[in-house]
Coordinates of C-alpha atoms in Angstrom, one line a residue:
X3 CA 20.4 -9.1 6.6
X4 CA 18.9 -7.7 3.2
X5 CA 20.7 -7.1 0.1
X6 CA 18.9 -4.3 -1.4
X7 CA 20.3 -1.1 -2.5
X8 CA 18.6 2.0 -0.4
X9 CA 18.3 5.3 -2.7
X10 CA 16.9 8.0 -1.1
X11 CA 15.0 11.3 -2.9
X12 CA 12.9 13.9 -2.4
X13 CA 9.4 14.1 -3.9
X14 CA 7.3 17.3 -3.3
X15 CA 3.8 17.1 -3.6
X16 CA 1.0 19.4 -5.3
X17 CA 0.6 21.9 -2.2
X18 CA 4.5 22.3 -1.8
X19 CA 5.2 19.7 0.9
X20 CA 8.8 17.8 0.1
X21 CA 8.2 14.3 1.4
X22 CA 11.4 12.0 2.8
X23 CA 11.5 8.7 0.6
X24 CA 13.2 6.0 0.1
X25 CA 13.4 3.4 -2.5
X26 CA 14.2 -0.7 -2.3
X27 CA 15.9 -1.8 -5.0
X28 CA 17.3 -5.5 -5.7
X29 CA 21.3 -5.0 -5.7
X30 CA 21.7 -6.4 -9.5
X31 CA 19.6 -4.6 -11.9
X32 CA 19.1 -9.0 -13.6
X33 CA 17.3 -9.8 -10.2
X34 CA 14.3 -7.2 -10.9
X35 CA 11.4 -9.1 -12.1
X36 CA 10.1 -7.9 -15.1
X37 CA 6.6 -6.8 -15.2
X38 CA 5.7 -6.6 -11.3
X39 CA 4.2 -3.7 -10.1
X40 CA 6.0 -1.7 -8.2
X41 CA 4.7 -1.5 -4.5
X42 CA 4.3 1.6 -2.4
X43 CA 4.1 1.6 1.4
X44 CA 1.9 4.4 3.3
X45 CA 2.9 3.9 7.2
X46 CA 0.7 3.9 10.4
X47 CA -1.1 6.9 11.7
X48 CA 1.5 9.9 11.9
X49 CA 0.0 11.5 15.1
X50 CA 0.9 8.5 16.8
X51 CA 4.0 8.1 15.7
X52 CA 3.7 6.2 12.5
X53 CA 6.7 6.2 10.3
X54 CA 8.3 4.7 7.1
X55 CA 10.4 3.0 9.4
X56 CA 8.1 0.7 10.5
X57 CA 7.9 -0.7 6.4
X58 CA 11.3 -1.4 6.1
X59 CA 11.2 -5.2 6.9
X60 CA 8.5 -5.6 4.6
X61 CA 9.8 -3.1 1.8
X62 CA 13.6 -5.0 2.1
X63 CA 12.3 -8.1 2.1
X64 CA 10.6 -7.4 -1.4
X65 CA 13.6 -6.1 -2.6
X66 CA 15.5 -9.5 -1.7
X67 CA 12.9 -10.8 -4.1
X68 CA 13.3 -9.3 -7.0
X69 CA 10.8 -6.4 -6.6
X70 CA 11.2 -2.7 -6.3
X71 CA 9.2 -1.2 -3.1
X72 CA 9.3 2.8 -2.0
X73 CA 8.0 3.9 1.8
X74 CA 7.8 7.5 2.3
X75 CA 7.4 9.9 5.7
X76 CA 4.0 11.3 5.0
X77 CA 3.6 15.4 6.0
X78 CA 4.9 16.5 9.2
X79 CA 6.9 13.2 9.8
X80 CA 10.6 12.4 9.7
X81 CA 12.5 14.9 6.9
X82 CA 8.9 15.7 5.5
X83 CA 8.0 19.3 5.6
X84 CA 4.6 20.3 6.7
X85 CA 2.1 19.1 8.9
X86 CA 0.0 16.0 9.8
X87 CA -3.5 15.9 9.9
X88 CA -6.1 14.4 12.3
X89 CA -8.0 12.8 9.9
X90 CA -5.6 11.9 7.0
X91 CA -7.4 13.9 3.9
X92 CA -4.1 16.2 3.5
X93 CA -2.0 12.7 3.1
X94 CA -3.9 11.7 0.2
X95 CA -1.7 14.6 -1.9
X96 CA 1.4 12.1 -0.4
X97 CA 0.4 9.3 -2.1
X98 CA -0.9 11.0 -5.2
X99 CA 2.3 12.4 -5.4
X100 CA 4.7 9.5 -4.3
X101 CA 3.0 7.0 -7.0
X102 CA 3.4 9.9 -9.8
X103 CA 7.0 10.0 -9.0
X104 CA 7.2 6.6 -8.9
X105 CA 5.5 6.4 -12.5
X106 CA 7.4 8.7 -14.1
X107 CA 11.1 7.7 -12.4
X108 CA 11.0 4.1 -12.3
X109 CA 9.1 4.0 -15.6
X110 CA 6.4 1.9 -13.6
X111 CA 2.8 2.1 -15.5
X112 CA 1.5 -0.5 -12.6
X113 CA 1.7 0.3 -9.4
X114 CA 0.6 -2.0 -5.9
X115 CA -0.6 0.4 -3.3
X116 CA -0.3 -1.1 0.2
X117 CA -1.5 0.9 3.0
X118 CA -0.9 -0.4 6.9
X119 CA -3.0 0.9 10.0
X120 CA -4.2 4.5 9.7
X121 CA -2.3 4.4 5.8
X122 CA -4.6 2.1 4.9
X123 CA -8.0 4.3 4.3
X124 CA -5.7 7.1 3.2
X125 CA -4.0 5.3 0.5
X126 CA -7.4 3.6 -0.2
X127 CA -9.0 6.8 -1.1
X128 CA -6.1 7.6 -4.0
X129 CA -6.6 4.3 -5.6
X130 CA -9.3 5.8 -8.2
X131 CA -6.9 8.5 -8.6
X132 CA -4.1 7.2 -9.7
X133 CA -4.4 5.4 -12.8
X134 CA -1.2 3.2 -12.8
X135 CA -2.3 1.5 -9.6
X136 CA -3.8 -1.9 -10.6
X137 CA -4.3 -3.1 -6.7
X138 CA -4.5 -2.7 -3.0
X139 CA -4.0 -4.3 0.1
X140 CA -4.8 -2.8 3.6
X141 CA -3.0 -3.8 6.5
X142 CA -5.0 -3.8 9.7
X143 CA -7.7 -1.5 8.0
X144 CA -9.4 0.5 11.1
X145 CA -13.4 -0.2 9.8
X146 CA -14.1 -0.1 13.8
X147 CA -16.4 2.2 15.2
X148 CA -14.1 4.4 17.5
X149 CA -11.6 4.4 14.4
X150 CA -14.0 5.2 12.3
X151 CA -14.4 9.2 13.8
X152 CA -11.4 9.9 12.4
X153 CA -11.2 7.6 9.0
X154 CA -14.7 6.8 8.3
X155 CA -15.1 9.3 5.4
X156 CA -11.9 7.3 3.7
X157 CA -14.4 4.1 3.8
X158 CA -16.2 5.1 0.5
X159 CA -13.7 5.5 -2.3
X160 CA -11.7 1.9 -1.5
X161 CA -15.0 0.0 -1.1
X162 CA -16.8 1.2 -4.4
X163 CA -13.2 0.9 -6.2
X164 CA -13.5 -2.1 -9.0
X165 CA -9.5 -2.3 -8.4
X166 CA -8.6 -6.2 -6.8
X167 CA -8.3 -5.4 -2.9
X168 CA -6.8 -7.7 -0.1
X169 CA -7.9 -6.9 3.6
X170 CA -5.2 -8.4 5.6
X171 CA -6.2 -8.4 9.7
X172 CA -5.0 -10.1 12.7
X173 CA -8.0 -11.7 14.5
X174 CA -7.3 -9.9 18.0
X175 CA -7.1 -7.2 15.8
X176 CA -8.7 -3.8 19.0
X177 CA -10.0 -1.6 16.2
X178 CA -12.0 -3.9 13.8
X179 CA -13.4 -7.4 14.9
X180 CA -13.4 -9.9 12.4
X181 CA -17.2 -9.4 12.2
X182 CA -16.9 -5.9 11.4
X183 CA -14.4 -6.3 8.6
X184 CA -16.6 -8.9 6.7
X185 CA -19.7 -6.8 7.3
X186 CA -18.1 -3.9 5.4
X187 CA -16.7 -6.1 2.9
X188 CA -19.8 -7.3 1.8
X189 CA -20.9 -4.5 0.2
X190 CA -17.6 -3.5 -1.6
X191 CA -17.4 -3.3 -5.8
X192 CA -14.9 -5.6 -7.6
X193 CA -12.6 -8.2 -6.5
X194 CA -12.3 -8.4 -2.8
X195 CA -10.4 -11.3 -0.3
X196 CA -9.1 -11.3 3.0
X197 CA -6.4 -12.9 4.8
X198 CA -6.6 -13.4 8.6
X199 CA -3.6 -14.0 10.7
X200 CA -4.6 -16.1 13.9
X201 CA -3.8 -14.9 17.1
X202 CA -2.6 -11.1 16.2
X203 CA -3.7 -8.1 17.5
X204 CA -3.4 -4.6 15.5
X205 CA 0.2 -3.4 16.8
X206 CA 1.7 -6.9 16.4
X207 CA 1.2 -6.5 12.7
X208 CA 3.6 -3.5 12.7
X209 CA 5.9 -5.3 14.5
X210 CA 9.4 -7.5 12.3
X211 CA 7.5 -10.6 13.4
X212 CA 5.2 -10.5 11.0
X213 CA 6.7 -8.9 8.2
X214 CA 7.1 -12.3 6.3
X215 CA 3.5 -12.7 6.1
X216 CA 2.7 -9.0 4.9
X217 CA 5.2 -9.6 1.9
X218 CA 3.5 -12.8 1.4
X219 CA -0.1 -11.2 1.3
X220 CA 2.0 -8.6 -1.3
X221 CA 2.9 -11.7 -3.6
X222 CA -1.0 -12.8 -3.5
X223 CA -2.3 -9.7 -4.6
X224 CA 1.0 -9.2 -7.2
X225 CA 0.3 -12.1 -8.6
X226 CA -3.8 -11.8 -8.8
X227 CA -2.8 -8.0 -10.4
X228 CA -0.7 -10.2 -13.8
X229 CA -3.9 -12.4 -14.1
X230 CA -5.8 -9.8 -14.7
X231 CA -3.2 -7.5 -16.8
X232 CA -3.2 -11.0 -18.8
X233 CA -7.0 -11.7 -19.0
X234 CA -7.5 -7.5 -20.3
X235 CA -4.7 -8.5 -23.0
X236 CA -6.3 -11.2 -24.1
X237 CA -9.5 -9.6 -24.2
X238 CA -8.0 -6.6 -26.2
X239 CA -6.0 -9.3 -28.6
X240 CA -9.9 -10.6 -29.2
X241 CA -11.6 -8.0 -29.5
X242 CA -9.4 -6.7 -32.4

């Protein structure tokens, strides 16, 4: 059973919508670990019944490690006023907004943006525009072909991101084949890695089973994101 303290707010977003949060937090202010990033969740597709919910293993589980972690009910889901979209361009203004909140009332100038399912390409295309996010990691990223009617215009704005990225996919994943995922990959600007998890199909990945694994995949990319905060300082220090 987690530890963490559970605050809840209200952030409202630049076209009026008030968005349901809530935000992990280790119980003694001494177990926060100084100079992480703080990670925001964006849940599964909210037509189908996607929900911060579903991100609570994996945001507790942070928390129990000494890192803060917010999940939020994107428009038209949960407490969240207004309404969901087919294709997920509306949600982008969620994320914007979540991460802007984050920034200003967690005084967090580095921000890991983790997006799982259908949240995946929509918080992929607001990594460019939000400055204090320093990396992503998609969860089951639908690059299929059937998926890719509703998401494929999201595809774009993660792939030509120079921002470090972890793809994260179960290898019975029904939407994007293994093939697929590295074909698209191939092509994409910065630092990019994958982690597959053998055996798992899409769903399974949303499920408490797995939720270790995701935080573990979150501690990869955490830790990549202070190597390269170091190497820029360095650099800076250098070039002075």
């Amino acid at each position: 059973m987690s530890n963490c303290t559970v605050e809840r707010c209200t952030v409202e977003t630049s076209d009026g919508v008030k968005l349901s949060t809530k935000l992990f937090i280790p119980r003694e202010e001494e177990e926060i670990k100084k100079g992480s990033p703080v990670v925001v969740l964006v849940h599964p597709y909210s037509v189908l019944g996607g929900c911060q919910g579903l991100l609570r293993g994996i945001a507790a589980g942070l928390a129990d490690r000494g890192y803060k972690a917010l999940t939020f009910d994107m428009r038209g889901v949960g407490r969240s006023t207004g309404r969901a979209s087919l294709t997920g361009f509306a949600e982008i203004k969620d994320v914007i907004a979540v991460c802007k909140w984050v920034s200003e009332n967690q005084s967090a100038d580095r921000i890991l943006l983790v997006g799982s399912s259908a949240g995946a390409p929509i918080a992929g295309s607001a990594v460019d525009q939000i400055d204090q996010v320093v990396g992503y990691v998609g969860l089951g990223y639908p690059f299929g072909m059937l998926a890719s009617i509703l998401f494929g215009r999201h595809h774009k704005a993660v792939l030509q991101s120079s921002k470090p990225k972890l793809f994260v996919m179960g290898t019975q994943d029904g939407f994007t084949s293994v093939k697929k995922l590295k074909n698209k990959l191939s092509s994409a600007a910065g630092r990019v890695e994958t982690h597959l998890i053998e055996g798992a199909g899409h769903f399974q990945m949303e499920g408490p089973a797995y939720d270790a694994q995701m935080e573990l995949s979150w501690f990869a990319m955490c830790f990549r994101c202070k190597i390269k905060l170091m190497s820029q300082q360095i650099r800076e220090k250098e070039s002075r």
